[in-house]
Short mmCIF file of C-alpha atoms and ligand atoms in Angstrom, two decimals:
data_model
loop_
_atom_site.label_atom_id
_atom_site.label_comp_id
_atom_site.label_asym_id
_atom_site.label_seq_id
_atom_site.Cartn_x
_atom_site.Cartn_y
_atom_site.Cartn_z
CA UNK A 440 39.62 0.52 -32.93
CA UNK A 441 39.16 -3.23 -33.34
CA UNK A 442 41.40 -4.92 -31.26
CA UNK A 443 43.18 -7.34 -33.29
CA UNK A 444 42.17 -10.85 -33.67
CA UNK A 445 44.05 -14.45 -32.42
CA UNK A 446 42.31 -17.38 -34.56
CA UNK A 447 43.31 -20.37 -32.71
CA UNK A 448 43.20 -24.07 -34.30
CA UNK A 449 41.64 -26.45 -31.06
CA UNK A 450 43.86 -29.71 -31.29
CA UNK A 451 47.61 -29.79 -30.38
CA UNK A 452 47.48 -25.67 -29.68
CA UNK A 453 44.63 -24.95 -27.46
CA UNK A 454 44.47 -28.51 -25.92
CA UNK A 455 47.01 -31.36 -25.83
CA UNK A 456 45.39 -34.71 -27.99
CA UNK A 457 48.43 -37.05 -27.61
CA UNK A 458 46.34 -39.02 -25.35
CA UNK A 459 42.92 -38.66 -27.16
CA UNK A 460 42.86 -38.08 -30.45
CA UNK A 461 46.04 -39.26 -31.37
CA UNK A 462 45.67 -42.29 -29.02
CA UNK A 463 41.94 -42.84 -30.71
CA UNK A 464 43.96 -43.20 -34.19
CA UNK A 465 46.27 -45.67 -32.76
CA UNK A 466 43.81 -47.69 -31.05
CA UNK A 467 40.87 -47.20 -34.31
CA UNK A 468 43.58 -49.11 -36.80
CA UNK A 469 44.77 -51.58 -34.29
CA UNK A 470 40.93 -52.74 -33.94
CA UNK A 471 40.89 -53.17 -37.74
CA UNK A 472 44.40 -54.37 -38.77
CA UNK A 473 45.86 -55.67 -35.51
CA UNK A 474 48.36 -53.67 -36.05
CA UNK A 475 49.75 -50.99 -33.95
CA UNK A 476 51.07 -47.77 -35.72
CA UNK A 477 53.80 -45.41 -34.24
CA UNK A 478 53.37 -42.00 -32.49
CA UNK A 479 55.95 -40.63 -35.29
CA UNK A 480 54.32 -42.51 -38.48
CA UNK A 481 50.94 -40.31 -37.32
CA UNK A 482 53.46 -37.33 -37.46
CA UNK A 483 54.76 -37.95 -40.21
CA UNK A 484 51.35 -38.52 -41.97
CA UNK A 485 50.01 -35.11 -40.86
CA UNK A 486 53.44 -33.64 -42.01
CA UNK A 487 52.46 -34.68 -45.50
CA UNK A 488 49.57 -32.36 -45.08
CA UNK A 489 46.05 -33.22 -46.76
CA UNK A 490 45.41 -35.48 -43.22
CA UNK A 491 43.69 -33.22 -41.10
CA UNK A 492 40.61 -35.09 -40.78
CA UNK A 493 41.48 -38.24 -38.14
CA UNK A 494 38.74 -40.00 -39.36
CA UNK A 495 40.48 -40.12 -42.84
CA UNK A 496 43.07 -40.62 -41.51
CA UNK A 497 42.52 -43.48 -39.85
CA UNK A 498 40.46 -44.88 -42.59
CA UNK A 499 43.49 -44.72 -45.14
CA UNK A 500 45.93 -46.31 -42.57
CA UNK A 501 43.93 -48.83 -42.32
CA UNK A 502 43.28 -49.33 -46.16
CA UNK A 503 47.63 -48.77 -46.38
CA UNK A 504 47.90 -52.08 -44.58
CA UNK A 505 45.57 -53.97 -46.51
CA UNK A 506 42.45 -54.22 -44.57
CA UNK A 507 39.18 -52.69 -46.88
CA UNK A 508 36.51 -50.82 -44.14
CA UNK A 509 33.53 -48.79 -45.11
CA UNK A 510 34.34 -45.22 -43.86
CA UNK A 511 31.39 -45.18 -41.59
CA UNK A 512 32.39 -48.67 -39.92
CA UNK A 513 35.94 -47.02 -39.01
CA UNK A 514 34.44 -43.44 -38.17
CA UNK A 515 31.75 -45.07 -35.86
CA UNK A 516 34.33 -46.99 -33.53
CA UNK A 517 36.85 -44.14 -33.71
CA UNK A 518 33.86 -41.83 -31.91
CA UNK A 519 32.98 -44.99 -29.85
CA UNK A 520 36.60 -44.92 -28.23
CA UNK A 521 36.77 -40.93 -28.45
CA UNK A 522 33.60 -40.00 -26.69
CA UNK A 523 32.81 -43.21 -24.61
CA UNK A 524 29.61 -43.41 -22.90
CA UNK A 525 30.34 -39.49 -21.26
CA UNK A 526 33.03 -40.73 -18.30
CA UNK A 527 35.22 -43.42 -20.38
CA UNK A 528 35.76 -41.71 -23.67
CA UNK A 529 39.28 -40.99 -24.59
CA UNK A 530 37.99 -37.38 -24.86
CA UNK A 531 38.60 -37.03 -21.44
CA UNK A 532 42.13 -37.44 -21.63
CA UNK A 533 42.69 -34.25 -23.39
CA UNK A 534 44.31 -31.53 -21.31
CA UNK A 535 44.25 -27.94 -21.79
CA UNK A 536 47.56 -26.27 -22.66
CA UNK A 537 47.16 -22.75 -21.42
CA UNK A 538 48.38 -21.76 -17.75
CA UNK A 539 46.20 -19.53 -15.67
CA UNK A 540 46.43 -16.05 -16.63
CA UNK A 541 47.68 -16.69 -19.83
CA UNK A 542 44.77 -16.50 -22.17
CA UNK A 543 42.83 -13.89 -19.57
CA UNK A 544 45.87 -11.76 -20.50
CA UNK A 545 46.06 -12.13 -24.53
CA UNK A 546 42.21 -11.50 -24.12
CA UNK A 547 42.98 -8.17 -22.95
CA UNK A 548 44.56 -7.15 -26.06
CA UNK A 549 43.56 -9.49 -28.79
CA UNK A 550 39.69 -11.28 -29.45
CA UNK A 551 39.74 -15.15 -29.65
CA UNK A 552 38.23 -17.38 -32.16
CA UNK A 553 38.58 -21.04 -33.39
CA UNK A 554 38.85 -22.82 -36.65
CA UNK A 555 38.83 -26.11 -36.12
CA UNK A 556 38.76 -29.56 -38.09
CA UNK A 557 36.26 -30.82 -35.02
CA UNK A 558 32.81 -30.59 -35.15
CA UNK A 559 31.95 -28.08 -33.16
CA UNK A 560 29.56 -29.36 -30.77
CA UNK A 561 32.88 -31.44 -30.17
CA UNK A 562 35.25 -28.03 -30.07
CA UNK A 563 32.18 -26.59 -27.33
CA UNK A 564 32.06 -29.27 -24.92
CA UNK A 565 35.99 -29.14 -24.93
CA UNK A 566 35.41 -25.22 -24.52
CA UNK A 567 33.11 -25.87 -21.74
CA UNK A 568 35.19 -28.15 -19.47
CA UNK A 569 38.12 -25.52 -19.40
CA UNK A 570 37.93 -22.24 -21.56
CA UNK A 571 36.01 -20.77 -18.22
CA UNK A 572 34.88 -17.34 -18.89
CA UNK A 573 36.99 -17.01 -22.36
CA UNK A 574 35.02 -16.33 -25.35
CA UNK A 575 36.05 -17.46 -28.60
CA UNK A 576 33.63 -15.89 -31.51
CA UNK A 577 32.80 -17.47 -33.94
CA UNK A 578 33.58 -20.88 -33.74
CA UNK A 579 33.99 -22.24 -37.24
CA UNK A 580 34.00 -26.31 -37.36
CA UNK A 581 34.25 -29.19 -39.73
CA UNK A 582 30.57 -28.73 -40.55
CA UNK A 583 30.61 -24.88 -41.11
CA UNK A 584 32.86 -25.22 -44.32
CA UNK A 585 32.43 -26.46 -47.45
CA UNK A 586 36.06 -26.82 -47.72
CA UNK A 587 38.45 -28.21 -44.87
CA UNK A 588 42.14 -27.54 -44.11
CA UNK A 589 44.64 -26.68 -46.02
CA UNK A 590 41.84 -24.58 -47.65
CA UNK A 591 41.59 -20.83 -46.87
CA UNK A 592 37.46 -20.94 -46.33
CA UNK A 593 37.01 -20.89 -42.45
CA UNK A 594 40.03 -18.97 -42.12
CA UNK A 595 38.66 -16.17 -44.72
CA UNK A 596 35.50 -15.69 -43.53
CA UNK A 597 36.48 -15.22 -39.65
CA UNK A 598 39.21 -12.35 -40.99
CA UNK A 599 36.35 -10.71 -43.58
CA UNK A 600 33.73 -10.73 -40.49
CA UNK A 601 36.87 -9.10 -38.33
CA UNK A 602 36.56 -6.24 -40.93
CA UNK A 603 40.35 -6.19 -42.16
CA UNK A 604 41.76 -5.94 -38.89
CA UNK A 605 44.96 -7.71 -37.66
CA UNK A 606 44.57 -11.06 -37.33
CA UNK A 607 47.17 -14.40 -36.42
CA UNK A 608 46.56 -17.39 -37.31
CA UNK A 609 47.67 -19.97 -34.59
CA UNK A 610 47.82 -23.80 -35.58
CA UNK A 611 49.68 -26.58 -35.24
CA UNK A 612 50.27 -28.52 -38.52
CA UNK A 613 51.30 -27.71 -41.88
CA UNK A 614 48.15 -27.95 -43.14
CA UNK A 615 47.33 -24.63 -40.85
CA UNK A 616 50.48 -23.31 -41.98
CA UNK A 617 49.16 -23.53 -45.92
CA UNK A 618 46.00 -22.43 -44.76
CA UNK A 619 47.05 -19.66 -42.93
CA UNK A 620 49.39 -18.73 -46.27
CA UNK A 621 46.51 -18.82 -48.55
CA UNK A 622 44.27 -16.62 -47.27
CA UNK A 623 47.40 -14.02 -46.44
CA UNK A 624 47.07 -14.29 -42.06
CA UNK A 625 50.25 -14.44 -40.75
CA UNK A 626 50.53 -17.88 -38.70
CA UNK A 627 52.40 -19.27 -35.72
CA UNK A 628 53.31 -22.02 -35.72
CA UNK A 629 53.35 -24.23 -32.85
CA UNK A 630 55.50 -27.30 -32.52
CA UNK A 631 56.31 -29.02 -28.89
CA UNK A 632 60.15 -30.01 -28.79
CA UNK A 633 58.36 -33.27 -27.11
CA UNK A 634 56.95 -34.01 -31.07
CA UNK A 635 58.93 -36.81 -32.46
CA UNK A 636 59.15 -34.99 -35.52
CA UNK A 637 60.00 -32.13 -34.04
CA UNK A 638 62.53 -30.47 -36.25
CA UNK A 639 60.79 -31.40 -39.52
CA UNK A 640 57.98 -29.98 -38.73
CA UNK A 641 60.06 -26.40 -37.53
CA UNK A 642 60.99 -26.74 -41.32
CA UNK A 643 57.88 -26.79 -42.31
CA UNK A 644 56.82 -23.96 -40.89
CA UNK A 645 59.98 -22.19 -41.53
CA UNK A 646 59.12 -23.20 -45.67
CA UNK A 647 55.21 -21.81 -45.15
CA UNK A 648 56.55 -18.10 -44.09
CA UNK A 649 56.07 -18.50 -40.57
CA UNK A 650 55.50 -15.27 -38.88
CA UNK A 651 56.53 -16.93 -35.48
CA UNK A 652 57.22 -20.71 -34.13
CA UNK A 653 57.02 -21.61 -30.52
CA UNK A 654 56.36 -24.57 -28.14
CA UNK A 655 53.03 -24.10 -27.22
CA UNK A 656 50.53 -21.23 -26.49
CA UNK A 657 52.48 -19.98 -22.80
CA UNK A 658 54.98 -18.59 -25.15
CA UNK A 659 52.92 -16.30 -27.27
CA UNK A 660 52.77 -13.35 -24.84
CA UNK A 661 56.97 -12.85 -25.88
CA UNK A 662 55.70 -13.30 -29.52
CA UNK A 663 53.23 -10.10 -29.38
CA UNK A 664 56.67 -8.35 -26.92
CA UNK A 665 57.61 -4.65 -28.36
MG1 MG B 463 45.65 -29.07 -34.77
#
């Protein structure tokens, strides 16, 4: 029997990006508007869904307060502050969520894989620094989809290469929620009481048919309890 399958999303579920990606949003529209957005209006942006891409993101922030950018321009000094030179980049910030043990024990009854809005040479070298021995298979990025989040595509063709066997769904926005909805994989949701929109985005999930919530991947062990 195929053991069943745990799809996880990479940013705000397998690794905490508070201090790097979210930080590299902050930082990419204060270069271009001088001004410096909240922690909760990001939130709140990626709880409107359709904003799972941070270069967008931070591209239509900027273009919200007025300031006109080509996409590239804004893209180019978001990776500039994100990656660094290799030992400055905000990249390095990132931590990784899991406690020891906990993923070397889901391993032993469920596979791993990713599906990710990163590129994925960006999801591997995050995979390299602390996934250790874990394999996650396949890795589907922003590059192997025609279609990104909310839509199904990634998510569909990891669960039709599983061959119809269990799968979850693990994610952190509602954008993974819809995603996880459309293409019928149950999803848990995770959202960190430490979110400052915590409890809207609970009801989000709650609204998208979550099939669990909890507040980050150490808990999913008592999800998967008989
Ligand atoms: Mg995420």
């Amino acid at each position: 029997m195929n053991k069943p399958l745990l799809v996880f999303d990479m940013d705000g579920v397998l690794v905490d990006v508070t201090e790097s990606y979210r930080e590299s949003i902050a930082r990419t529209v204060e270069r271009f508007t001088g001004v410096r957005i909240s922690r909760e209006s990001i939130q709140d942006y990626k709880n409107q869904g359709g904003w799972n891409d941070d270069w967008e993101l931070s591209h239509h922030i900027i273009s919200q307060n007025g300031v006109q950018v080509p996409f590239d321009q804004v893209k180019d000094y978001f990776q500039e502050i994100f990656l660094g030179n290799g030992s400055d980049g905000l990249i390095l910030r990132e931590q990784w969520v899991a406690k020891p043990d906990v993923l070397e024990r889901l391993n032993e009854r469920f596979r791993f894989a990713l599906f990710t809005g990163r590129p994925k040479e960006d999801a591997q070298l995050t995979l390299d620094r602390f996934a250790g021995a874990l394999k996650f298979h396949p890795i589907v990025g922003m590059h192997e989809v025609e279609n990104h989040k909310p839509h199904p595509e990634g998510l569909l063709r990891i669960v039709t290469d599983h061959s119809g066997g269990t799968a979850f769904y693990v994610g952190d926005t509602v954008d993974d929620a819809r995603c996880a909805r459309q293409a019928r994989v149950p999803f848990i949701g995770i959202a960190a009481p430490s979110n400052p929109r915590y409890i809207d985005l609970v009801f989000l999930f709650q609204e998208e048919g979550a099939y669990a919530i909890v507040d980050d991947i150490n808990y999913l062990e008592e999800v998967f309890t008989e």
